[in-house]
Amino acid sequence: MSTPAKTIGSQLAWSCTAAELEHLGDGDGVVVGRLGQERALEALALGLAMRYPDYHVFALGPAGVGKHATVLGVIQARAAAEAVPHDVCYVHCFDDERHPRLLRVAAGRGAQLREGVQAFVRALASAIPEALARKDTRSRRAAIAGALEARREQAVAAVRQQAAAQEIALVATPNGFALAPVVDGEPLAPEQFAALPPAQREALAATMQALERQLATALFEAPQWIRQAREQSRALDRAVIAAEVADAMTPLASRWADVPEVRQWLEALARDVIEHADALVVGDDDEDDETPSAMARRHIDEGRRRRYVVNVVVDRTGARGAPVAYVDHPTLDNLVGRIEARLDADDPSMDVSLVVAGALQRANGGYLVVDASKILAQPASWSALKRALFAREVRIDSVAPELGFGRAVTLDPQPVTLDLKCVLIGDRLHYELLRASDPEFTQLFKVVAEFEPDVVRTTSSVAAFARMAANMAADARLRPLAAEAMAALVDDAARRTGDARRLSLDLQALSQRLREADHFAARQDATTIAAEHVAAARAAQWRRNAATPERMREQLRDGTLHIATTGAVVGQVNALAVLSLGEIDFAQPTRVTARVRPGRNELVDISRESRIGGPIHSKGVLTLAGFLAGRYFGEGLLALSASLVFEQSYGPIEGDSASLAELCALVSAIAELPARQGVAITGAIDQLGNVQAVGAVDDKVEGFFEACALTQFDGSQGVIVPRVCLSQLMLRADVIKAVDDGRFAVWAVDRVDEALAILLGRDAGERDADGRFPPDSINARVEHRLTSFAAALRSS
């Protein structure tokens, strides 16, 4: 088997050139966030078009791909062509004041109703006092008082005449009537009466007592006469007020003749005003009176006036199209609405002005967009949303029962019937969590719109990506992009996916790169963003995140981390581990060492035994054990005891990308062949010896390149990668140049034997027709050593 040839620079990156992007034209046809999202957009369109009440949408995808902006853009475009729904008003229910009445009126008419009722109340506040003070009203009221007085006078006239005949005067006082003896035509004063002879006093007293009894009999029905007079006065006032109310209500009622519910409420309003008209009239004396009784009356009157408030909780005046509500903070109050508390301790009354709508009411007749992570952080809100979507109505209720505090006495407004489409936006974790834990979720959210993290790289997608980047720069008012800058951004996008054949659709990362590149262009007073500015932004991003990578490079340089990049060592191979630190990923070489001895099918993974190795890593170790047993012992027992370890590794180890390196270290130890330390390896294997794809190959190659650069390149260093990953590479320019100059190498392999040949410096060897490996080949040495282990076990 021949050693695989080294790759050349052209195989290590698929670089975009400025020439490919010089004639793009304008970007009018490219909408930011739509590139590569055809599947998600089709699903979203389906979900929005299905008018069934349980066909809501869950839009999922990784962060940064523009889910929110794209979903909102699609919905807003659709909503713009749809009808504007009704205004929603709450008014006082005169039959049951705890249950405010719901009125739905055409868009914009809610404010008209509110203003009309306000004008009606203001008009009556001045018209009623004026009507009650008119001359004819006063005359009619005086006639009632005069009739009462005449009746009283008629009742006492006979008693007065009889008293006069007995020289007794009947005198009217503020407290009623009094009797007094008369001498010489003048009533006696009390002291004069006391000076009379006793016999005369007793006779006069007896006469006055008899007259008092006659007077009481005559005036027995006087309280009833007074009540009747008062009722006549009140009836007069009600008639006057009713006439004023009718005059003021006529134009208002005529404007709402086409809305029966409003007309009925206005009729109830008019009746209530007639009964409580005194609450509308506040005199100057009342306003200045600070006595407790006056203040209490003002509170009562103000509370009665609030009965006539029209609370337009959803006002669509001037709106165009169906509403689109995005809930950024979906608390229960923000979602379903709330009933506010009045802060005035002297006036704890409840009225419709305290009712506040939530996003569900505002989105009714249109679309509600909610961030899944935020609403799942509010369990009461998630329950309320499901309840509203199932019931197709939203009820504004107190939050106290939801929180276990019991139910307070408060308003219970009439619920609003719902007709809307809800779109939840989240990532796959949220979606799978809801599917697994909430059976109601799939009953409501039947359509999944999944946004892709990247798009296949083609001539057309590259052009579209470049136009999208140009549009984003223009939207953000940045400098225009030169063609070479667009090409650099395309390369950035390919590098971000870890696959040169695809372009990342992470708009957040692209936007950040654009803004930072514009910053560096501004520092140079450039009129356009060039490739050097994109490179400067990339370097600045690495620099601000590179504290840990640079510290590890220092440890490699001073020997704290022991990694050899020259020479050869038996049972030791350089693997490559990738670490993620915020905005950057970087790779660090790590030594894999193996020790072998005779044993009974025992392969110890020290990382697993020390519980820092994850399940996928353990799977890789077990896979290489299966490969060894299958290749060298067939159906026999593998007479081997071996241990594998990642040296100087103190954190969790996960993944199977080092299984090829672990196998090579083990083969080196068994065959007693030194492995080249200037060669690092990445790749997974299967039990048949095939080398399989791994991720972050760019970072791994560049990480070992940096490690080798700390000493000196001697032309023997390089990295072995799976051949399937070769087309994914987007290596840095300095690495590619080093490969072209022969200072560094990248080998691509399909099989374990190819990697072994490179690493151990000799042919791995294949079995001949007799089933034997070529003498002194790697496989022959391994088989011979394992056979000797088996013999040693049999003889022991």
PDB file of N, CA, C and O in Angstrom, residues 86 126 141 250 261 281 315 351-352 387 413 426 498 516 529 536 608 627 644 655 678 691:
ATOM      1  N   HIS A  86     -62.096  44.950  14.574  1.00  0.00           N
ATOM      2  CA  HIS A  86     -62.865  45.902  15.360  1.00  0.00           C
ATOM      3  C   HIS A  86     -62.046  46.528  16.491  1.00  0.00           C
ATOM      4  O   HIS A  86     -61.061  45.959  16.961  1.00  0.00           O
ATOM      5  N   SER A 126     -73.743  70.957  32.505  1.00  0.00           N
ATOM      6  CA  SER A 126     -74.154  72.372  32.487  1.00  0.00           C
ATOM      7  C   SER A 126     -75.629  72.530  32.149  1.00  0.00           C
ATOM      8  O   SER A 126     -76.306  73.440  32.667  1.00  0.00           O
ATOM      9  N   ARG A 141     -92.007  74.673  40.762  1.00  0.00           N
ATOM     10  CA  ARG A 141     -91.566  74.229  42.067  1.00  0.00           C
ATOM     11  C   ARG A 141     -92.189  75.087  43.164  1.00  0.00           C
ATOM     12  O   ARG A 141     -92.593  74.591  44.225  1.00  0.00           O
ATOM     13  N   THR A 250     -80.232  62.326  21.742  1.00  0.00           N
ATOM     14  CA  THR A 250     -80.774  62.094  20.398  1.00  0.00           C
ATOM     15  C   THR A 250     -79.703  62.066  19.316  1.00  0.00           C
ATOM     16  O   THR A 250     -79.628  61.108  18.535  1.00  0.00           O
ATOM     17  N   GLU A 261     -76.007  46.796  19.895  1.00  0.00           N
ATOM     18  CA  GLU A 261     -75.437  46.656  21.232  1.00  0.00           C
ATOM     19  C   GLU A 261     -75.098  48.017  21.823  1.00  0.00           C
ATOM     20  O   GLU A 261     -75.340  48.264  23.015  1.00  0.00           O
ATOM     21  N   VAL A 281     -73.457  67.098  38.572  1.00  0.00           N
ATOM     22  CA  VAL A 281     -73.465  68.528  38.865  1.00  0.00           C
ATOM     23  C   VAL A 281     -72.602  68.788  40.083  1.00  0.00           C
ATOM     24  O   VAL A 281     -72.877  68.296  41.178  1.00  0.00           O
ATOM     25  N   ASP A 315     -57.715  50.298  20.437  1.00  0.00           N
ATOM     26  CA  ASP A 315     -58.106  51.399  19.549  1.00  0.00           C
ATOM     27  C   ASP A 315     -57.343  51.252  18.234  1.00  0.00           C
ATOM     28  O   ASP A 315     -56.117  51.356  18.206  1.00  0.00           O
ATOM     29  N   ASP A 351     -63.917  50.321  38.444  1.00  0.00           N
ATOM     30  CA  ASP A 351     -64.713  50.725  37.287  1.00  0.00           C
ATOM     31  C   ASP A 351     -63.977  50.319  36.025  1.00  0.00           C
ATOM     32  O   ASP A 351     -62.814  49.896  36.065  1.00  0.00           O
ATOM     33  N   VAL A 352     -64.635  50.460  34.878  1.00  0.00           N
ATOM     34  CA  VAL A 352     -64.092  49.950  33.624  1.00  0.00           C
ATOM     35  C   VAL A 352     -62.817  50.659  33.195  1.00  0.00           C
ATOM     36  O   VAL A 352     -62.052  50.116  32.388  1.00  0.00           O
ATOM     37  N   ARG A 387     -54.793  28.093  27.177  1.00  0.00           N
ATOM     38  CA  ARG A 387     -56.205  28.149  27.540  1.00  0.00           C
ATOM     39  C   ARG A 387     -56.981  29.058  26.588  1.00  0.00           C
ATOM     40  O   ARG A 387     -58.080  28.730  26.135  1.00  0.00           O
ATOM     41  N   PRO A 413     -64.505  41.279  33.642  1.00  0.00           N
ATOM     42  CA  PRO A 413     -65.000  41.769  32.351  1.00  0.00           C
ATOM     43  C   PRO A 413     -65.453  40.624  31.448  1.00  0.00           C
ATOM     44  O   PRO A 413     -64.957  39.499  31.530  1.00  0.00           O
ATOM     45  N   GLY A 426     -38.520  29.788  18.527  1.00  0.00           N
ATOM     46  CA  GLY A 426     -37.550  29.236  19.464  1.00  0.00           C
ATOM     47  C   GLY A 426     -36.530  28.385  18.742  1.00  0.00           C
ATOM     48  O   GLY A 426     -36.393  28.449  17.508  1.00  0.00           O
ATOM     49  N   GLY A 498     -17.759  25.351   8.910  1.00  0.00           N
ATOM     50  CA  GLY A 498     -16.859  24.211   8.988  1.00  0.00           C
ATOM     51  C   GLY A 498     -16.892  23.359   7.740  1.00  0.00           C
ATOM     52  O   GLY A 498     -16.410  22.223   7.730  1.00  0.00           O
ATOM     53  N   GLU A 516     -17.916  46.006  12.316  1.00  0.00           N
ATOM     54  CA  GLU A 516     -16.532  46.154  12.748  1.00  0.00           C
ATOM     55  C   GLU A 516     -15.619  46.456  11.564  1.00  0.00           C
ATOM     56  O   GLU A 516     -14.655  47.228  11.701  1.00  0.00           O
ATOM     57  N   ILE A 529     -15.690  49.613   2.171  1.00  0.00           N
ATOM     58  CA  ILE A 529     -15.145  48.538   3.004  1.00  0.00           C
ATOM     59  C   ILE A 529     -14.401  47.583   2.084  1.00  0.00           C
ATOM     60  O   ILE A 529     -14.973  47.032   1.142  1.00  0.00           O
ATOM     61  N   ALA A 536      -9.148  42.812   9.176  1.00  0.00           N
ATOM     62  CA  ALA A 536      -8.847  43.497  10.434  1.00  0.00           C
ATOM     63  C   ALA A 536      -9.931  43.208  11.474  1.00  0.00           C
ATOM     64  O   ALA A 536      -9.633  43.012  12.658  1.00  0.00           O
ATOM     65  N   ARG A 608     -12.187   7.188  30.618  1.00  0.00           N
ATOM     66  CA  ARG A 608     -13.490   6.684  31.053  1.00  0.00           C
ATOM     67  C   ARG A 608     -13.431   6.227  32.500  1.00  0.00           C
ATOM     68  O   ARG A 608     -14.346   6.495  33.284  1.00  0.00           O
ATOM     69  N   PHE A 627     -12.112  -3.234  16.038  1.00  0.00           N
ATOM     70  CA  PHE A 627     -11.263  -3.291  14.842  1.00  0.00           C
ATOM     71  C   PHE A 627     -10.062  -4.209  15.072  1.00  0.00           C
ATOM     72  O   PHE A 627      -9.733  -5.060  14.226  1.00  0.00           O
ATOM     73  N   LEU A 644      -5.060   3.339  27.436  1.00  0.00           N
ATOM     74  CA  LEU A 644      -5.012   4.544  26.608  1.00  0.00           C
ATOM     75  C   LEU A 644      -5.321   5.752  27.482  1.00  0.00           C
ATOM     76  O   LEU A 644      -6.203   5.698  28.354  1.00  0.00           O
ATOM     77  N   GLY A 655     -16.546  12.960  22.331  1.00  0.00           N
ATOM     78  CA  GLY A 655     -16.419  12.837  20.891  1.00  0.00           C
ATOM     79  C   GLY A 655     -15.530  11.680  20.498  1.00  0.00           C
ATOM     80  O   GLY A 655     -14.728  11.179  21.295  1.00  0.00           O
ATOM     81  N   GLY A 678       5.878  14.849  14.612  1.00  0.00           N
ATOM     82  CA  GLY A 678       5.577  16.011  13.792  1.00  0.00           C
ATOM     83  C   GLY A 678       4.276  15.877  13.021  1.00  0.00           C
ATOM     84  O   GLY A 678       3.938  16.759  12.219  1.00  0.00           O
ATOM     85  N   VAL A 691     -11.964   5.397   7.756  1.00  0.00           N
ATOM     86  CA  VAL A 691     -11.802   6.672   8.458  1.00  0.00           C
ATOM     87  C   VAL A 691     -13.004   7.549   8.140  1.00  0.00           C
ATOM     88  O   VAL A 691     -13.331   7.766   6.973  1.00  0.00           O
TER      89      VAL A 691
END
